PDB file of C-alpha atoms in Angstrom:
ATOM      1  CA  MET A   1     -17.048   6.003   1.402  1.00 49.00           C
ATOM      2  CA  GLN A   2     -19.261   5.740   5.005  1.00 60.00           C
ATOM      3  CA  LEU A   3     -19.271   2.492   6.477  1.00 60.00           C
ATOM      4  CA  GLY A   4     -21.631   0.957   5.631  1.00 76.00           C
ATOM      5  CA  VAL A   5     -20.643   0.029   1.855  1.00 74.00           C
ATOM      6  CA  TYR A   6     -17.468  -1.463   3.698  1.00 82.00           C
ATOM      7  CA  LYS A   7     -19.909  -3.654   5.850  1.00 88.00           C
ATOM      8  CA  GLU A   8     -21.753  -4.948   2.673  1.00 86.00           C
ATOM      9  CA  LYS A   9     -18.329  -5.250   0.947  1.00 87.00           C
ATOM     10  CA  PHE A  10     -17.336  -7.855   3.392  1.00 91.00           C
ATOM     11  CA  ILE A  11     -20.641  -9.072   3.463  1.00 91.00           C
ATOM     12  CA  TRP A  12     -20.051  -9.650  -0.385  1.00 90.00           C
ATOM     13  CA  LEU A  13     -16.742 -11.137   0.150  1.00 93.00           C
ATOM     14  CA  ALA A  14     -17.788 -13.348   3.228  1.00 94.00           C
ATOM     15  CA  LEU A  15     -20.249 -14.627   0.467  1.00 95.00           C
ATOM     16  CA  CYS A  16     -18.253 -14.554  -2.786  1.00 96.00           C
ATOM     17  CA  VAL A  17     -14.677 -16.631  -1.680  1.00 96.00           C
ATOM     18  CA  PRO A  18     -16.069 -19.554  -0.622  1.00 95.00           C
ATOM     19  CA  LEU A  19     -19.083 -19.618  -3.569  1.00 95.00           C
ATOM     20  CA  PHE A  20     -15.270 -19.797  -5.459  1.00 95.00           C
ATOM     21  CA  ALA A  21     -13.630 -22.644  -3.376  1.00 93.00           C
ATOM     22  CA  LEU A  22     -16.525 -24.643  -4.399  1.00 94.00           C
ATOM     23  CA  THR A  23     -16.910 -23.671  -7.484  1.00 93.00           C
ATOM     24  CA  HIS A  24     -13.182 -24.924  -7.941  1.00 91.00           C
ATOM     25  CA  LEU A  25     -13.906 -28.072  -5.937  1.00 91.00           C
ATOM     26  CA  ALA A  26     -17.464 -28.684  -8.634  1.00 92.00           C
ATOM     27  CA  ASN A  27     -15.170 -27.717 -10.716  1.00 91.00           C
ATOM     28  CA  ALA A  28     -12.296 -30.703 -10.295  1.00 89.00           C
ATOM     29  CA  TRP A  29     -14.833 -33.428  -9.552  1.00 91.00           C
ATOM     30  CA  LEU A  30     -17.425 -32.577 -12.864  1.00 89.00           C
ATOM     31  CA  PHE A  31     -14.452 -32.277 -14.717  1.00 88.00           C
ATOM     32  CA  ASP A  32     -11.902 -34.297 -13.647  1.00 85.00           C
ATOM     33  CA  GLN A  33     -11.864 -36.763 -17.351  1.00 86.00           C
ATOM     34  CA  LEU A  34     -10.544 -32.825 -19.206  1.00 81.00           C
ATOM     35  CA  SER A  35      -8.418 -31.796 -16.181  1.00 76.00           C
ATOM     36  CA  LEU A  36      -4.178 -31.779 -17.320  1.00 74.00           C
ATOM     37  CA  SER A  37      -3.694 -30.765 -13.569  1.00 76.00           C
ATOM     38  CA  SER A  38      -5.016 -29.625 -10.417  1.00 70.00           C
ATOM     39  CA  HIS A  39      -4.111 -26.717 -11.913  1.00 75.00           C
ATOM     40  CA  ILE A  40      -5.381 -26.573 -16.514  1.00 83.00           C
ATOM     41  CA  SER A  41      -8.362 -28.090 -17.266  1.00 87.00           C
ATOM     42  CA  TRP A  42     -10.745 -27.800 -20.278  1.00 91.00           C
ATOM     43  CA  ILE A  43     -13.806 -26.224 -18.931  1.00 91.00           C
ATOM     44  CA  TYR A  44     -12.360 -24.132 -15.608  1.00 93.00           C
ATOM     45  CA  LEU A  45     -15.954 -22.627 -13.818  1.00 91.00           C
ATOM     46  CA  PRO A  46     -14.728 -20.713 -11.385  1.00 93.00           C
ATOM     47  CA  ALA A  47     -12.930 -18.361 -14.517  1.00 94.00           C
ATOM     48  CA  PHE A  48     -16.863 -16.938 -15.058  1.00 93.00           C
ATOM     49  CA  LEU A  49     -16.637 -16.229 -10.999  1.00 95.00           C
ATOM     50  CA  ARG A  50     -13.241 -14.884 -11.309  1.00 96.00           C
ATOM     51  CA  VAL A  51     -14.494 -12.283 -14.566  1.00 94.00           C
ATOM     52  CA  ALA A  52     -18.389 -11.573 -12.058  1.00 92.00           C
ATOM     53  CA  TYR A  53     -16.345 -10.751  -9.075  1.00 95.00           C
ATOM     54  CA  VAL A  54     -13.852  -7.489 -10.646  1.00 94.00           C
ATOM     55  CA  LEU A  55     -16.681  -6.599 -12.925  1.00 90.00           C
ATOM     56  CA  ILE A  56     -19.618  -7.016 -10.220  1.00 88.00           C
ATOM     57  CA  LEU A  57     -17.024  -6.139  -7.400  1.00 91.00           C
ATOM     58  CA  GLY A  58     -14.737  -4.272  -9.472  1.00 92.00           C
ATOM     59  CA  PRO A  59     -11.299  -4.217  -9.589  1.00 95.00           C
ATOM     60  CA  VAL A  60      -9.813  -3.566  -4.897  1.00 95.00           C
ATOM     61  CA  TRP A  61     -12.624  -6.805  -3.726  1.00 95.00           C
ATOM     62  CA  GLY A  62     -12.820  -8.614  -6.673  1.00 96.00           C
ATOM     63  CA  PHE A  63      -9.286  -9.094  -6.170  1.00 97.00           C
ATOM     64  CA  SER A  64      -9.340  -9.662  -3.125  1.00 97.00           C
ATOM     65  CA  ALA A  65     -12.469 -12.036  -3.448  1.00 97.00           C
ATOM     66  CA  ILE A  66     -10.482 -14.241  -5.314  1.00 97.00           C
ATOM     67  CA  PHE A  67      -7.017 -13.853  -3.888  1.00 97.00           C
ATOM     68  CA  LEU A  68      -8.328 -15.138  -0.548  1.00 96.00           C
ATOM     69  CA  GLY A  69     -11.016 -17.827  -1.972  1.00 95.00           C
ATOM     70  CA  SER A  70      -7.516 -19.294  -4.422  1.00 93.00           C
ATOM     71  CA  LEU A  71      -5.835 -19.016  -0.315  1.00 92.00           C
ATOM     72  CA  LEU A  72      -8.408 -21.087   0.195  1.00 89.00           C
ATOM     73  CA  LEU A  73      -7.914 -23.752  -1.363  1.00 86.00           C
ATOM     74  CA  GLY A  74      -3.590 -23.539  -1.861  1.00 74.00           C
ATOM     75  CA  THR A  75      -3.692 -24.223   2.233  1.00 66.00           C
ATOM     76  CA  GLY A  76      -5.573 -28.538   1.191  1.00 61.00           C
ATOM     77  CA  ALA A  77      -3.009 -28.467  -1.677  1.00 63.00           C
ATOM     78  CA  ASP A  78       0.286 -29.642  -1.765  1.00 73.00           C
ATOM     79  CA  GLU A  79       1.792 -26.142  -2.018  1.00 79.00           C
ATOM     80  CA  THR A  80       4.090 -24.730   1.151  1.00 84.00           C
ATOM     81  CA  PHE A  81       2.121 -20.899   1.477  1.00 87.00           C
ATOM     82  CA  VAL A  82       4.363 -19.405  -0.574  1.00 87.00           C
ATOM     83  CA  GLN A  83       3.355 -21.348  -3.411  1.00 86.00           C
ATOM     84  CA  ALA A  84      -0.521 -21.161  -2.846  1.00 87.00           C
ATOM     85  CA  LEU A  85       0.361 -16.974  -2.380  1.00 92.00           C
ATOM     86  CA  VAL A  86       2.272 -17.163  -5.808  1.00 91.00           C
ATOM     87  CA  ASN A  87      -1.256 -18.938  -6.982  1.00 90.00           C
ATOM     88  CA  ALA A  88      -3.882 -16.857  -5.425  1.00 93.00           C
ATOM     89  CA  GLY A  89      -2.235 -14.210  -6.711  1.00 95.00           C
ATOM     90  CA  ALA A  90      -1.724 -15.210  -9.865  1.00 95.00           C
ATOM     91  CA  SER A  91      -4.892 -16.057 -10.194  1.00 94.00           C
ATOM     92  CA  ALA A  92      -6.687 -12.064  -8.515  1.00 97.00           C
ATOM     93  CA  LEU A  93      -4.787 -10.633 -10.960  1.00 97.00           C
ATOM     94  CA  GLY A  94      -5.461 -12.104 -14.870  1.00 95.00           C
ATOM     95  CA  PRO A  95      -8.855 -10.669 -14.474  1.00 96.00           C
ATOM     96  CA  VAL A  96      -8.270  -7.267 -12.836  1.00 97.00           C
ATOM     97  CA  LEU A  97      -4.972  -6.960 -15.437  1.00 97.00           C
ATOM     98  CA  ALA A  98      -7.401  -8.088 -18.285  1.00 96.00           C
ATOM     99  CA  LEU A  99     -10.516  -5.404 -17.311  1.00 96.00           C
ATOM    100  CA  GLY A 100      -7.481  -2.492 -17.214  1.00 96.00           C
ATOM    101  CA  LEU A 101      -6.312  -3.008 -20.817  1.00 96.00           C
ATOM    102  CA  PHE A 102      -9.252  -3.216 -22.316  1.00 95.00           C
ATOM    103  CA  ARG A 103     -10.488  -0.138 -21.006  1.00 95.00           C
ATOM    104  CA  LEU A 104      -6.706   0.881 -22.141  1.00 96.00           C
ATOM    105  CA  LEU A 105      -7.102  -0.710 -24.964  1.00 95.00           C
ATOM    106  CA  LYS A 106     -10.804   0.549 -25.500  1.00 94.00           C
ATOM    107  CA  GLU A 107     -10.431   3.888 -24.146  1.00 93.00           C
ATOM    108  CA  ARG A 108     -13.181   3.658 -22.468  1.00 92.00           C
ATOM    109  CA  PRO A 109     -15.070   1.141 -20.010  1.00 89.00           C
ATOM    110  CA  LEU A 110     -16.094  -1.333 -20.754  1.00 86.00           C
ATOM    111  CA  GLN A 111     -20.452  -1.374 -21.476  1.00 82.00           C
ATOM    112  CA  LEU A 112     -21.306  -4.292 -19.329  1.00 75.00           C
ATOM    113  CA  ALA A 113     -24.554  -4.246 -21.213  1.00 71.00           C
ATOM    114  CA  HIS A 114     -22.787  -5.213 -25.032  1.00 77.00           C
ATOM    115  CA  LEU A 115     -22.446  -8.668 -25.372  1.00 78.00           C
ATOM    116  CA  GLY A 116     -18.911  -7.316 -27.832  1.00 83.00           C
ATOM    117  CA  ASP A 117     -17.014  -6.284 -25.417  1.00 87.00           C
ATOM    118  CA  LEU A 118     -17.908  -8.983 -22.916  1.00 85.00           C
ATOM    119  CA  ILE A 119     -16.630 -11.475 -24.872  1.00 87.00           C
ATOM    120  CA  GLN A 120     -13.546  -9.181 -26.229  1.00 91.00           C
ATOM    121  CA  LEU A 121     -13.328  -9.031 -22.305  1.00 92.00           C
ATOM    122  CA  GLY A 122     -12.956 -12.782 -21.964  1.00 90.00           C
ATOM    123  CA  LEU A 123     -10.429 -13.362 -24.566  1.00 93.00           C
ATOM    124  CA  LEU A 124      -8.137 -11.033 -22.869  1.00 95.00           C
ATOM    125  CA  TYR A 125      -8.209 -13.367 -19.279  1.00 95.00           C
ATOM    126  CA  ALA A 126      -8.377 -16.142 -20.985  1.00 95.00           C
ATOM    127  CA  LEU A 127      -5.336 -14.961 -22.458  1.00 95.00           C
ATOM    128  CA  LEU A 128      -3.484 -12.491 -19.777  1.00 96.00           C
ATOM    129  CA  ASN A 129      -4.577 -14.927 -17.148  1.00 95.00           C
ATOM    130  CA  ALA A 130      -2.834 -18.210 -19.260  1.00 94.00           C
ATOM    131  CA  VAL A 131      -0.007 -16.214 -19.447  1.00 94.00           C
ATOM    132  CA  VAL A 132      -0.040 -14.554 -16.258  1.00 95.00           C
ATOM    133  CA  HIS A 133       0.015 -17.913 -14.502  1.00 91.00           C
ATOM    134  CA  HIS A 134       2.301 -20.117 -16.047  1.00 89.00           C
ATOM    135  CA  PHE A 135       5.020 -16.773 -15.801  1.00 91.00           C
ATOM    136  CA  CYS A 136       4.594 -17.535 -12.349  1.00 90.00           C
ATOM    137  CA  TRP A 137       5.187 -20.760 -12.369  1.00 87.00           C
ATOM    138  CA  ALA A 138       8.013 -20.259 -14.190  1.00 86.00           C
ATOM    139  CA  PHE A 139      10.240 -18.650 -11.551  1.00 86.00           C
ATOM    140  CA  GLN A 140       8.687 -20.765  -8.682  1.00 84.00           C
ATOM    141  CA  GLN A 141       7.577 -24.155  -9.401  1.00 79.00           C
ATOM    142  CA  PRO A 142       8.575 -25.398 -12.586  1.00 81.00           C
ATOM    143  CA  HIS A 143       7.026 -28.989 -12.165  1.00 75.00           C
ATOM    144  CA  GLN A 144       4.172 -27.291 -13.013  1.00 76.00           C
ATOM    145  CA  LEU A 145       5.243 -26.828 -16.455  1.00 77.00           C
ATOM    146  CA  MET A 146       4.284 -30.628 -18.462  1.00 76.00           C
ATOM    147  CA  SER A 147       3.763 -29.653 -22.093  1.00 76.00           C
ATOM    148  CA  VAL A 148       4.091 -26.895 -24.471  1.00 75.00           C
ATOM    149  CA  SER A 149       0.753 -27.685 -25.852  1.00 82.00           C
ATOM    150  CA  GLN A 150      -0.873 -26.096 -21.672  1.00 89.00           C
ATOM    151  CA  LEU A 151      -0.524 -22.517 -22.022  1.00 90.00           C
ATOM    152  CA  PRO A 152      -3.750 -23.463 -25.307  1.00 92.00           C
ATOM    153  CA  ILE A 153      -5.425 -25.820 -22.922  1.00 92.00           C
ATOM    154  CA  MET A 154      -5.742 -23.009 -20.057  1.00 93.00           C
ATOM    155  CA  MET A 155      -6.945 -20.827 -22.498  1.00 94.00           C
ATOM    156  CA  VAL A 156      -9.495 -22.853 -23.942  1.00 94.00           C
ATOM    157  CA  GLY A 157     -10.403 -23.756 -20.384  1.00 94.00           C
ATOM    158  CA  ASP A 158     -10.813 -20.250 -19.664  1.00 94.00           C
ATOM    159  CA  LEU A 159     -12.388 -19.277 -22.565  1.00 93.00           C
ATOM    160  CA  LEU A 160     -15.265 -22.261 -22.302  1.00 93.00           C
ATOM    161  CA  GLY A 161     -15.171 -21.888 -18.712  1.00 91.00           C
ATOM    162  CA  ALA A 162     -16.245 -18.573 -18.668  1.00 88.00           C
ATOM    163  CA  LEU A 163     -19.254 -18.674 -21.029  1.00 87.00           C
ATOM    164  CA  VAL A 164     -21.083 -21.806 -19.358  1.00 87.00           C
ATOM    165  CA  GLY A 165     -20.453 -20.173 -16.231  1.00 84.00           C
ATOM    166  CA  ALA A 166     -21.527 -16.722 -18.360  1.00 81.00           C
ATOM    167  CA  TYR A 167     -25.058 -18.955 -19.624  1.00 82.00           C
ATOM    168  CA  VAL A 168     -26.275 -20.716 -16.159  1.00 83.00           C
ATOM    169  CA  PHE A 169     -24.946 -17.568 -14.325  1.00 78.00           C
ATOM    170  CA  THR A 170     -27.779 -15.986 -16.448  1.00 76.00           C
ATOM    171  CA  LEU A 171     -30.535 -17.992 -16.294  1.00 80.00           C
ATOM    172  CA  PHE A 172     -30.527 -18.391 -12.459  1.00 81.00           C
ATOM    173  CA  VAL A 173     -30.287 -14.272 -12.290  1.00 75.00           C
ATOM    174  CA  ARG A 174     -33.537 -13.881 -14.677  1.00 76.00           C
ATOM    175  CA  ARG A 175     -35.486 -17.010 -13.068  1.00 82.00           C
ATOM    176  CA  SER A 176     -34.352 -15.826  -9.953  1.00 82.00           C
ATOM    177  CA  GLY A 177     -35.212 -12.333 -10.167  1.00 75.00           C
ATOM    178  CA  LEU A 178     -31.550 -11.105  -8.967  1.00 74.00           C
ATOM    179  CA  TYR A 179     -31.291  -9.624 -12.243  1.00 71.00           C
ATOM    180  CA  GLN A 180     -32.270  -5.581 -11.016  1.00 73.00           C
ATOM    181  CA  LEU A 181     -29.487  -6.342  -7.539  1.00 70.00           C
ATOM    182  CA  VAL A 182     -26.643  -7.121  -9.989  1.00 66.00           C
ATOM    183  CA  GLU A 183     -26.930  -4.803 -11.910  1.00 67.00           C
ATOM    184  CA  ARG A 184     -27.186  -1.865  -9.798  1.00 68.00           C
ATOM    185  CA  LYS A 185     -23.885  -2.705  -7.834  1.00 62.00           C
ATOM    186  CA  SER A 186     -22.001  -3.030 -10.851  1.00 60.00           C
ATOM    187  CA  LYS A 187     -23.207  -0.142 -11.461  1.00 62.00           C
ATOM    188  CA  ASP A 188     -23.079   1.620  -7.777  1.00 57.00           C
ATOM    189  CA  LYS A 189     -19.224  -0.011  -7.850  1.00 50.00           C
ATOM    190  CA  PRO A 190     -16.238   3.474  -7.830  1.00 47.00           C
ATOM    191  CA  GLN A 191     -14.220   2.519 -10.812  1.00 49.00           C
ATOM    192  CA  ASP A 192     -11.050   3.230  -8.901  1.00 45.00           C
ATOM    193  CA  SER A 193     -11.508   3.537  -5.587  1.00 43.00           C
ATOM    194  CA  PRO A 194     -11.455  -0.235  -2.318  1.00 41.00           C
TER     195      PRO A 194
END
């Protein structure tokens, strides 16, 4: 891979990391009444960014953008550094696992233009993200486990956030003329390399 490609990836990281953190903060403000905790809401808009980053940037760079954006949030929260690392890892792992599981189950890559593929990936992501987070919390932050209903609430919040985010993103991209850039970026990325 040439140096120019890495430079472009780092520029994307520099844009995506703060966007993820800002979207999380905006979501907390917009949907404060719908939040169960700082980690669980009935609508969680950054869920869309998690999936989009992995699809557009690829698994390695998408994971990095989500991890760093989540870590940026964790340093300001009431968490230890290790807890922030674990939560950031859980945030970044969910969409990567969902994409990998989709490819494994379908025995083919995801097709961005196929709505059925995107819906299935969204469902896999919502399930895996909630399970990964709750698994981590059970071992490291048991105080995060408040009730048995929080896992399905997190799944619904991630799914609704991904759908609302996809709708808003689609409107923005089509009206701003950025559709070709996003389409090219998602097709140009190497599938399995950084």
